[in-house]
């Protein structure tokens, strides 16, 4: 199949890098987004998300003319849907963006086209939701056009490399659709391309993220156990991981982001009777911010009225994404408990949380604190020198929830040092 023109719907964390990759491979790409601000900033040559290297590849794609942006799909050889699939308050999948994207393709869908859904979706979405919408065009899936599901599996912070190098799964509604998908992604994917059916590909994606969520949940439970039994969980994990068949992940303030904290719910929603473990893991991870608050209540002898500087709000280190961030949840809970919070998020200094002071600089954030609370292991925070910090703050208590700081260095600089899951550092 020949792909001269590809239309990508959704220019977010996945759609935009994918559009740039394709456009820089001398394919004409139309990037579509319903948000006028996104379109405007791209026309001005500005990328609206922080992802290492993305600004440069986007500039190239926009300047060489391979990438055009538009507020609606246009006729093309292939369509890639890369829109968000959030969840509602009751944890049920919100497929409205997927539906709207498929509906927007209907008027421009032509014989011989390929449509690929990339958005993480509950099992059977391609077959039972996207396919019938596309057939409203009067064309028949598998005969007149091809349809596949291919999940994105890249890690924020390393998207450009992983898009090219990772193995890619492509599930077709039939073999020809999977094969067409392979030809499309071969334009830029160097990793292995594995073909299967659409529903298996949907399940694969959900299984990967659910597996990670369950494994982080057990690490978080270990942190609570270590706290109770006077153990340093980080030391214990390091030792346990010397076993050739054990690989315990890292505990922390909780699990965030738009993937791992959301996707397992799609399986719970699809089959609640079959998923008690998956549900429990989600609940364990969602409760971890409260565990951080309990830790602070203990080390500060109550948080009410205490001035705490929260370092980092992103959902994980070195990204600017605050979606479902456990750090934000910790701050909310501390505010509720009466603490006086200043936040500093270097990747989004303007981000405001109600009842909280958002510092513009590290200096401003540190000055008046009673306690420094490390919530995200940004490289910038990991490399802070406690001896220098001691001169810029009156705080003499440091609490590390991500194992980002060295206990002995902070203690040597005169701080009382506490770490999540480490009751060895200061048992009481
Ligand atoms: N986290 C821990 N402990 C760990 C690892 C992560 O608490 O040991 C936390 C992070 O701090 C963060 C959350 O989990 O809050 C998720 O971070 P992550 O780095 O595990 O994953 P994401 O959400 O950035 O990306 C995941 C990846 N999936 C897997 O590794 C199985 C990525 O490959 C997927 O493409 C992405 O989800 C997605 O889009 O679905």
JSON list of C-alpha atoms and ligand atoms in Angstrom, two decimals, residues 14 120 152-156 162 166 205 208-209 212 216 220 249-260 263 315-317 326, ligand 1:
[
{"chain": "A", "resi": 14, "resn": "UNK", "atom": "CA", "xyz": [1.58, 10.71, 21.01]},
{"chain": "A", "resi": 120, "resn": "UNK", "atom": "CA", "xyz": [-5.68, 3.15, 24.76]},
{"chain": "A", "resi": 152, "resn": "UNK", "atom": "CA", "xyz": [1.33, 3.51, 21.55]},
{"chain": "A", "resi": 153, "resn": "UNK", "atom": "CA", "xyz": [3.76, 2.12, 24.15]},
{"chain": "A", "resi": 154, "resn": "UNK", "atom": "CA", "xyz": [6.28, 4.91, 24.56]},
{"chain": "A", "resi": 155, "resn": "UNK", "atom": "CA", "xyz": [7.57, 6.32, 27.81]},
{"chain": "A", "resi": 156, "resn": "UNK", "atom": "CA", "xyz": [7.05, 10.06, 28.34]},
{"chain": "A", "resi": 162, "resn": "UNK", "atom": "CA", "xyz": [10.95, 4.74, 21.82]},
{"chain": "A", "resi": 166, "resn": "UNK", "atom": "CA", "xyz": [10.11, -0.13, 20.52]},
{"chain": "A", "resi": 205, "resn": "UNK", "atom": "CA", "xyz": [-1.77, -2.63, 25.90]},
{"chain": "A", "resi": 208, "resn": "UNK", "atom": "CA", "xyz": [1.19, -4.08, 30.07]},
{"chain": "A", "resi": 209, "resn": "UNK", "atom": "CA", "xyz": [0.09, -1.07, 32.06]},
{"chain": "A", "resi": 212, "resn": "UNK", "atom": "CA", "xyz": [3.11, -2.29, 35.99]},
{"chain": "A", "resi": 216, "resn": "UNK", "atom": "CA", "xyz": [4.08, -0.71, 41.86]},
{"chain": "A", "resi": 220, "resn": "UNK", "atom": "CA", "xyz": [3.99, 0.68, 47.86]},
{"chain": "A", "resi": 249, "resn": "UNK", "atom": "CA", "xyz": [9.72, -1.67, 41.39]},
{"chain": "A", "resi": 250, "resn": "UNK", "atom": "CA", "xyz": [10.04, 1.56, 43.35]},
{"chain": "A", "resi": 251, "resn": "UNK", "atom": "CA", "xyz": [7.57, 2.77, 45.94]},
{"chain": "A", "resi": 252, "resn": "UNK", "atom": "CA", "xyz": [6.69, 6.47, 45.87]},
{"chain": "A", "resi": 253, "resn": "UNK", "atom": "CA", "xyz": [3.89, 8.94, 46.60]},
{"chain": "A", "resi": 254, "resn": "UNK", "atom": "CA", "xyz": [1.51, 7.07, 44.27]},
{"chain": "A", "resi": 255, "resn": "UNK", "atom": "CA", "xyz": [0.93, 6.31, 40.62]},
{"chain": "A", "resi": 256, "resn": "UNK", "atom": "CA", "xyz": [-0.05, 9.05, 38.21]},
{"chain": "A", "resi": 257, "resn": "UNK", "atom": "CA", "xyz": [-0.07, 10.03, 34.59]},
{"chain": "A", "resi": 258, "resn": "UNK", "atom": "CA", "xyz": [-2.67, 9.40, 32.02]},
{"chain": "A", "resi": 259, "resn": "UNK", "atom": "CA", "xyz": [-1.81, 5.74, 31.43]},
{"chain": "A", "resi": 260, "resn": "UNK", "atom": "CA", "xyz": [-1.02, 3.50, 34.34]},
{"chain": "A", "resi": 263, "resn": "UNK", "atom": "CA", "xyz": [-5.90, 1.90, 31.99]},
{"chain": "A", "resi": 315, "resn": "UNK", "atom": "CA", "xyz": [3.30, 12.81, 37.75]},
{"chain": "A", "resi": 316, "resn": "UNK", "atom": "CA", "xyz": [6.90, 11.62, 37.46]},
{"chain": "A", "resi": 317, "resn": "UNK", "atom": "CA", "xyz": [10.41, 12.92, 37.07]},
{"chain": "A", "resi": 326, "resn": "UNK", "atom": "CA", "xyz": [0.01, 11.86, 43.07]},
{"chain": "B", "resi": 1, "resn": "LIG", "atom": "N1", "xyz": [6.11, 4.76, 39.30]},
{"chain": "B", "resi": 1, "resn": "LIG", "atom": "C1", "xyz": [6.36, 4.31, 40.59]},
{"chain": "B", "resi": 1, "resn": "LIG", "atom": "N2", "xyz": [7.28, 3.35, 40.77]},
{"chain": "B", "resi": 1, "resn": "LIG", "atom": "C2", "xyz": [7.97, 2.79, 39.72]},
{"chain": "B", "resi": 1, "resn": "LIG", "atom": "C3", "xyz": [7.70, 3.23, 38.41]},
{"chain": "B", "resi": 1, "resn": "LIG", "atom": "C4", "xyz": [6.76, 4.22, 38.22]},
{"chain": "B", "resi": 1, "resn": "LIG", "atom": "O1", "xyz": [5.75, 4.78, 41.55]},
{"chain": "B", "resi": 1, "resn": "LIG", "atom": "O2", "xyz": [8.81, 1.92, 39.98]},
{"chain": "B", "resi": 1, "resn": "LIG", "atom": "C5", "xyz": [5.09, 5.79, 39.07]},
{"chain": "B", "resi": 1, "resn": "LIG", "atom": "C6", "xyz": [5.62, 7.04, 38.38]},
{"chain": "B", "resi": 1, "resn": "LIG", "atom": "O3", "xyz": [6.22, 7.94, 39.27]},
{"chain": "B", "resi": 1, "resn": "LIG", "atom": "C7", "xyz": [4.35, 7.57, 37.74]},
{"chain": "B", "resi": 1, "resn": "LIG", "atom": "C8", "xyz": [3.59, 6.30, 37.39]},
{"chain": "B", "resi": 1, "resn": "LIG", "atom": "O4", "xyz": [4.15, 5.27, 38.18]},
{"chain": "B", "resi": 1, "resn": "LIG", "atom": "O5", "xyz": [3.58, 8.32, 38.68]},
{"chain": "B", "resi": 1, "resn": "LIG", "atom": "C9", "xyz": [3.66, 5.92, 35.93]},
{"chain": "B", "resi": 1, "resn": "LIG", "atom": "O6", "xyz": [4.97, 6.12, 35.43]},
{"chain": "B", "resi": 1, "resn": "LIG", "atom": "P1", "xyz": [5.71, 5.10, 34.44]},
{"chain": "B", "resi": 1, "resn": "LIG", "atom": "O7", "xyz": [7.06, 5.64, 34.17]},
{"chain": "B", "resi": 1, "resn": "LIG", "atom": "O8", "xyz": [5.64, 3.72, 34.99]},
{"chain": "B", "resi": 1, "resn": "LIG", "atom": "O9", "xyz": [4.79, 5.04, 33.17]},
{"chain": "B", "resi": 1, "resn": "LIG", "atom": "P2", "xyz": [4.14, 6.14, 32.19]},
{"chain": "B", "resi": 1, "resn": "LIG", "atom": "O10", "xyz": [2.74, 6.36, 32.62]},
{"chain": "B", "resi": 1, "resn": "LIG", "atom": "O11", "xyz": [5.01, 7.31, 32.00]},
{"chain": "B", "resi": 1, "resn": "LIG", "atom": "O12", "xyz": [4.18, 5.29, 30.84]},
{"chain": "B", "resi": 1, "resn": "LIG", "atom": "C10", "xyz": [3.55, 4.00, 30.78]},
{"chain": "B", "resi": 1, "resn": "LIG", "atom": "C11", "xyz": [4.53, 3.02, 30.12]},
{"chain": "B", "resi": 1, "resn": "LIG", "atom": "N3", "xyz": [4.04, 1.66, 30.29]},
{"chain": "B", "resi": 1, "resn": "LIG", "atom": "C12", "xyz": [4.81, 0.67, 30.82]},
{"chain": "B", "resi": 1, "resn": "LIG", "atom": "O13", "xyz": [5.94, 0.86, 31.20]},
{"chain": "B", "resi": 1, "resn": "LIG", "atom": "C13", "xyz": [4.19, -0.69, 30.89]},
{"chain": "B", "resi": 1, "resn": "LIG", "atom": "C14", "xyz": [4.66, 3.36, 28.66]},
{"chain": "B", "resi": 1, "resn": "LIG", "atom": "O14", "xyz": [5.45, 2.38, 27.99]},
{"chain": "B", "resi": 1, "resn": "LIG", "atom": "C15", "xyz": [3.28, 3.45, 28.00]},
{"chain": "B", "resi": 1, "resn": "LIG", "atom": "O15", "xyz": [3.38, 3.83, 26.66]},
{"chain": "B", "resi": 1, "resn": "LIG", "atom": "C16", "xyz": [2.50, 4.54, 28.73]},
{"chain": "B", "resi": 1, "resn": "LIG", "atom": "O16", "xyz": [2.35, 4.12, 30.09]},
{"chain": "B", "resi": 1, "resn": "LIG", "atom": "C17", "xyz": [1.15, 4.70, 28.07]},
{"chain": "B", "resi": 1, "resn": "LIG", "atom": "O17", "xyz": [1.00, 5.67, 27.31]},
{"chain": "B", "resi": 1, "resn": "LIG", "atom": "O18", "xyz": [0.28, 3.86, 28.25]}
]
